[in-house]
Amino acid sequence: MQHITINYKVRGVDIICRHCGNYESPTSGFLSHFRLEGTGQNSAVLRCLSCQTGETIPRRALDTLAHARAG
């Protein structure tokens, strides 16, 4: 089961922590409730700042997240 879910929308993404209920729909270049850690070549860790739950996300999700944050 994924603890952090990224839901893709037409104009961005929704990030939801299923562990504590933390939610964010970033509209700027900054995340305020989540943090990206250890961005590697194939994956990164998306961490909830409320409960410190982390989830490894693949590179394709990271590219979509960066594109949604930049728009």
mmCIF file of N, CA and C in Angstrom:
data_model
loop_
_atom_site.group_PDB
_atom_site.id
_atom_site.type_symbol
_atom_site.label_atom_id
_atom_site.label_comp_id
_atom_site.label_asym_id
_atom_site.label_seq_id
_atom_site.Cartn_x
_atom_site.Cartn_y
_atom_site.Cartn_z
ATOM 1 N N MET A 1 0.837 -1.181 0.000
ATOM 2 C CA MET A 1 0.000 0.000 0.000
ATOM 3 C C MET A 1 0.884 1.246 0.000
ATOM 4 N N GLN A 2 0.532 2.182 -0.825
ATOM 5 C CA GLN A 2 1.271 3.434 -0.869
ATOM 6 C C GLN A 2 0.793 4.342 0.253
ATOM 7 N N HIS A 3 1.750 4.895 1.006
ATOM 8 C CA HIS A 3 1.407 5.796 2.092
ATOM 9 C C HIS A 3 1.203 7.224 1.603
ATOM 10 N N ILE A 4 1.877 7.584 0.518
ATOM 11 C CA ILE A 4 1.706 8.911 -0.070
ATOM 12 C C ILE A 4 1.257 8.709 -1.509
ATOM 13 N N THR A 5 0.157 9.340 -1.866
ATOM 14 C CA THR A 5 -0.421 9.175 -3.187
ATOM 15 C C THR A 5 -0.347 10.480 -3.954
ATOM 16 N N ILE A 6 0.014 10.384 -5.219
ATOM 17 C CA ILE A 6 0.012 11.540 -6.113
ATOM 18 C C ILE A 6 -1.101 11.320 -7.121
ATOM 19 N N ASN A 7 -2.112 12.183 -7.105
ATOM 20 C CA ASN A 7 -3.210 12.132 -8.061
ATOM 21 C C ASN A 7 -2.974 13.207 -9.103
ATOM 22 N N TYR A 8 -2.969 12.802 -10.356
ATOM 23 C CA TYR A 8 -2.696 13.728 -11.442
ATOM 24 C C TYR A 8 -3.991 14.343 -11.942
ATOM 25 N N LYS A 9 -3.968 15.667 -12.138
ATOM 26 C CA LYS A 9 -5.108 16.405 -12.675
ATOM 27 C C LYS A 9 -4.663 17.069 -13.971
ATOM 28 N N VAL A 10 -5.599 17.686 -14.655
ATOM 29 C CA VAL A 10 -5.270 18.362 -15.903
ATOM 30 C C VAL A 10 -4.318 19.527 -15.650
ATOM 31 N N ARG A 11 -4.535 20.278 -14.587
ATOM 32 C CA ARG A 11 -3.711 21.453 -14.300
ATOM 33 C C ARG A 11 -2.922 21.299 -13.005
ATOM 34 N N GLY A 12 -2.307 20.155 -12.816
ATOM 35 C CA GLY A 12 -1.481 19.986 -11.632
ATOM 36 C C GLY A 12 -1.619 18.616 -11.005
ATOM 37 N N VAL A 13 -1.304 18.549 -9.720
ATOM 38 C CA VAL A 13 -1.355 17.293 -8.977
ATOM 39 C C VAL A 13 -1.927 17.541 -7.582
ATOM 40 N N ASP A 14 -2.423 16.482 -6.979
ATOM 41 C CA ASP A 14 -2.799 16.470 -5.574
ATOM 42 C C ASP A 14 -1.901 15.453 -4.888
ATOM 43 N N ILE A 15 -1.336 15.816 -3.751
ATOM 44 C CA ILE A 15 -0.482 14.912 -2.980
ATOM 45 C C ILE A 15 -1.178 14.664 -1.659
ATOM 46 N N ILE A 16 -1.402 13.390 -1.317
ATOM 47 C CA ILE A 16 -2.142 13.019 -0.116
ATOM 48 C C ILE A 16 -1.334 12.004 0.681
ATOM 49 N N CYS A 17 -1.157 12.267 1.982
ATOM 50 C CA CYS A 17 -0.547 11.298 2.886
ATOM 51 C C CYS A 17 -1.676 10.482 3.510
ATOM 52 N N ARG A 18 -1.712 9.191 3.229
ATOM 53 C CA ARG A 18 -2.767 8.338 3.758
ATOM 54 C C ARG A 18 -2.531 7.963 5.220
ATOM 55 N N HIS A 19 -1.334 8.242 5.706
ATOM 56 C CA HIS A 19 -1.016 7.918 7.090
ATOM 57 C C HIS A 19 -1.609 8.941 8.050
ATOM 58 N N CYS A 20 -1.468 10.243 7.743
ATOM 59 C CA CYS A 20 -1.953 11.286 8.662
ATOM 60 C C CYS A 20 -3.018 12.184 8.048
ATOM 61 N N GLY A 21 -3.279 12.063 6.743
ATOM 62 C CA GLY A 21 -4.290 12.884 6.101
ATOM 63 C C GLY A 21 -3.786 14.213 5.568
ATOM 64 N N ASN A 22 -2.491 14.445 5.615
ATOM 65 C CA ASN A 22 -1.908 15.678 5.100
ATOM 66 C C ASN A 22 -2.186 15.764 3.599
ATOM 67 N N TYR A 23 -2.528 16.964 3.123
ATOM 68 C CA TYR A 23 -2.946 17.146 1.730
ATOM 69 C C TYR A 23 -2.334 18.419 1.173
ATOM 70 N N GLU A 24 -1.945 18.352 -0.093
ATOM 71 C CA GLU A 24 -1.440 19.550 -0.751
ATOM 72 C C GLU A 24 -1.744 19.471 -2.245
ATOM 73 N N SER A 25 -2.113 20.603 -2.797
ATOM 74 C CA SER A 25 -2.308 20.754 -4.225
ATOM 75 C C SER A 25 -1.438 21.925 -4.660
ATOM 76 N N PRO A 26 -0.155 21.678 -4.925
ATOM 77 C CA PRO A 26 0.782 22.778 -5.162
ATOM 78 C C PRO A 26 0.422 23.586 -6.392
ATOM 79 N N THR A 27 0.451 24.901 -6.234
ATOM 80 C CA THR A 27 0.179 25.808 -7.345
ATOM 81 C C THR A 27 1.401 26.651 -7.677
ATOM 82 N N SER A 28 2.452 26.533 -6.884
ATOM 83 C CA SER A 28 3.677 27.278 -7.145
ATOM 84 C C SER A 28 4.838 26.294 -7.225
ATOM 85 N N GLY A 29 6.037 26.804 -7.274
ATOM 86 C CA GLY A 29 7.229 25.972 -7.361
ATOM 87 C C GLY A 29 7.674 25.381 -6.042
ATOM 88 N N PHE A 30 6.915 25.598 -4.977
ATOM 89 C CA PHE A 30 7.327 25.132 -3.653
ATOM 90 C C PHE A 30 6.272 24.219 -3.042
ATOM 91 N N LEU A 31 6.736 23.198 -2.346
ATOM 92 C CA LEU A 31 5.855 22.332 -1.558
ATOM 93 C C LEU A 31 5.920 22.810 -0.116
ATOM 94 N N SER A 32 4.778 22.945 0.545
ATOM 95 C CA SER A 32 4.798 23.408 1.925
ATOM 96 C C SER A 32 4.504 22.294 2.931
ATOM 97 N N HIS A 33 3.880 21.200 2.503
ATOM 98 C CA HIS A 33 3.541 20.115 3.419
ATOM 99 C C HIS A 33 4.315 18.830 3.147
ATOM 100 N N PHE A 34 5.074 18.817 2.061
ATOM 101 C CA PHE A 34 5.853 17.648 1.675
ATOM 102 C C PHE A 34 7.243 18.105 1.258
ATOM 103 N N ARG A 35 8.181 17.151 1.223
ATOM 104 C CA ARG A 35 9.557 17.470 0.847
ATOM 105 C C ARG A 35 10.085 16.359 -0.057
ATOM 106 N N LEU A 36 10.805 16.752 -1.105
ATOM 107 C CA LEU A 36 11.500 15.791 -1.952
ATOM 108 C C LEU A 36 12.890 15.586 -1.396
ATOM 109 N N GLU A 37 13.299 14.329 -1.231
ATOM 110 C CA GLU A 37 14.610 14.002 -0.683
ATOM 111 C C GLU A 37 15.320 13.030 -1.602
ATOM 112 N N GLY A 38 16.617 13.142 -1.647
ATOM 113 C CA GLY A 38 17.449 12.152 -2.326
ATOM 114 C C GLY A 38 17.066 11.896 -3.759
ATOM 115 N N THR A 39 16.919 12.953 -4.531
ATOM 116 C CA THR A 39 16.565 12.758 -5.930
ATOM 117 C C THR A 39 17.706 12.068 -6.652
ATOM 118 N N GLY A 40 17.457 10.870 -7.084
ATOM 119 C CA GLY A 40 18.462 10.089 -7.792
ATOM 120 C C GLY A 40 18.148 10.038 -9.269
ATOM 121 N N GLN A 41 18.825 9.158 -9.958
ATOM 122 C CA GLN A 41 18.629 9.054 -11.388
ATOM 123 C C GLN A 41 17.282 8.414 -11.721
ATOM 124 N N ASN A 42 16.842 7.449 -10.931
ATOM 125 C CA ASN A 42 15.618 6.716 -11.254
ATOM 126 C C ASN A 42 14.471 6.934 -10.278
ATOM 127 N N SER A 43 14.733 7.543 -9.123
ATOM 128 C CA SER A 43 13.670 7.706 -8.136
ATOM 129 C C SER A 43 14.014 8.811 -7.144
ATOM 130 N N ALA A 44 13.037 9.140 -6.307
ATOM 131 C CA ALA A 44 13.204 10.127 -5.244
ATOM 132 C C ALA A 44 12.306 9.709 -4.086
ATOM 133 N N VAL A 45 12.529 10.318 -2.934
ATOM 134 C CA VAL A 45 11.679 10.061 -1.771
ATOM 135 C C VAL A 45 10.845 11.304 -1.529
ATOM 136 N N LEU A 46 9.526 11.122 -1.450
ATOM 137 C CA LEU A 46 8.607 12.195 -1.117
ATOM 138 C C LEU A 46 8.202 11.988 0.334
ATOM 139 N N ARG A 47 8.523 12.958 1.212
ATOM 140 C CA ARG A 47 8.303 12.812 2.640
ATOM 141 C C ARG A 47 7.249 13.802 3.126
ATOM 142 N N CYS A 48 6.324 13.310 3.947
ATOM 143 C CA CYS A 48 5.311 14.138 4.595
ATOM 144 C C CYS A 48 5.966 14.851 5.768
ATOM 145 N N LEU A 49 5.830 16.156 5.842
ATOM 146 C CA LEU A 49 6.458 16.915 6.920
ATOM 147 C C LEU A 49 5.677 16.827 8.229
ATOM 148 N N SER A 50 4.439 16.345 8.191
ATOM 149 C CA SER A 50 3.641 16.225 9.392
ATOM 150 C C SER A 50 3.981 14.965 10.191
ATOM 151 N N CYS A 51 3.986 13.812 9.520
ATOM 152 C CA CYS A 51 4.213 12.549 10.224
ATOM 153 C C CYS A 51 5.524 11.873 9.840
ATOM 154 N N GLN A 52 6.291 12.471 8.927
ATOM 155 C CA GLN A 52 7.590 11.959 8.476
ATOM 156 C C GLN A 52 7.502 10.654 7.698
ATOM 157 N N THR A 53 6.335 10.309 7.185
ATOM 158 C CA THR A 53 6.188 9.131 6.340
ATOM 159 C C THR A 53 6.816 9.417 4.994
ATOM 160 N N GLY A 54 7.573 8.471 4.466
ATOM 161 C CA GLY A 54 8.224 8.650 3.174
ATOM 162 C C GLY A 54 7.775 7.599 2.188
ATOM 163 N N GLU A 55 7.779 7.971 0.928
ATOM 164 C CA GLU A 55 7.398 7.058 -0.144
ATOM 165 C C GLU A 55 8.354 7.264 -1.310
ATOM 166 N N THR A 56 8.896 6.183 -1.837
ATOM 167 C CA THR A 56 9.758 6.263 -3.005
ATOM 168 C C THR A 56 8.883 6.410 -4.235
ATOM 169 N N ILE A 57 9.178 7.424 -5.035
ATOM 170 C CA ILE A 57 8.409 7.645 -6.253
ATOM 171 C C ILE A 57 9.334 7.485 -7.443
ATOM 172 N N PRO A 58 8.838 6.915 -8.549
ATOM 173 C CA PRO A 58 9.680 6.713 -9.729
ATOM 174 C C PRO A 58 9.967 8.027 -10.445
ATOM 175 N N ARG A 59 10.942 7.986 -11.325
ATOM 176 C CA ARG A 59 11.380 9.178 -12.056
ATOM 177 C C ARG A 59 10.247 9.786 -12.885
ATOM 178 N N ARG A 60 9.410 8.958 -13.485
ATOM 179 C CA ARG A 60 8.331 9.492 -14.321
ATOM 180 C C ARG A 60 7.344 10.309 -13.485
ATOM 181 N N ALA A 61 7.087 9.900 -12.252
ATOM 182 C CA ALA A 61 6.217 10.682 -11.362
ATOM 183 C C ALA A 61 6.899 11.972 -10.945
ATOM 184 N N LEU A 62 8.206 11.916 -10.747
ATOM 185 C CA LEU A 62 8.969 13.113 -10.397
ATOM 186 C C LEU A 62 8.951 14.119 -11.546
ATOM 187 N N ASP A 63 9.076 13.638 -12.781
ATOM 188 C CA ASP A 63 9.009 14.532 -13.934
ATOM 189 C C ASP A 63 7.647 15.194 -14.040
ATOM 190 N N THR A 64 6.577 14.446 -13.819
ATOM 191 C CA THR A 64 5.221 15.001 -13.877
ATOM 192 C C THR A 64 4.998 15.990 -12.750
ATOM 193 N N LEU A 65 5.504 15.684 -11.561
ATOM 194 C CA LEU A 65 5.368 16.588 -10.427
ATOM 195 C C LEU A 65 6.108 17.900 -10.682
ATOM 196 N N ALA A 66 7.313 17.813 -11.235
ATOM 197 C CA ALA A 66 8.080 19.021 -11.539
ATOM 198 C C ALA A 66 7.398 19.849 -12.620
ATOM 199 N N HIS A 67 6.829 19.182 -13.605
ATOM 200 C CA HIS A 67 6.140 19.891 -14.673
ATOM 201 C C HIS A 67 4.884 20.579 -14.142
ATOM 202 N N ALA A 68 4.140 19.930 -13.266
ATOM 203 C CA ALA A 68 2.932 20.517 -12.692
ATOM 204 C C ALA A 68 3.285 21.697 -11.792
ATOM 205 N N ARG A 69 4.389 21.598 -11.051
ATOM 206 C CA ARG A 69 4.808 22.680 -10.161
ATOM 207 C C ARG A 69 5.331 23.868 -10.953
ATOM 208 N N ALA A 70 5.914 23.627 -12.121
ATOM 209 C CA ALA A 70 6.477 24.717 -12.904
ATOM 210 C C ALA A 70 5.415 25.501 -13.668
ATOM 211 N N GLY A 71 4.256 24.858 -13.894
ATOM 212 C CA GLY A 71 3.208 25.502 -14.700
ATOM 213 C C GLY A 71 2.413 26.385 -13.897
#
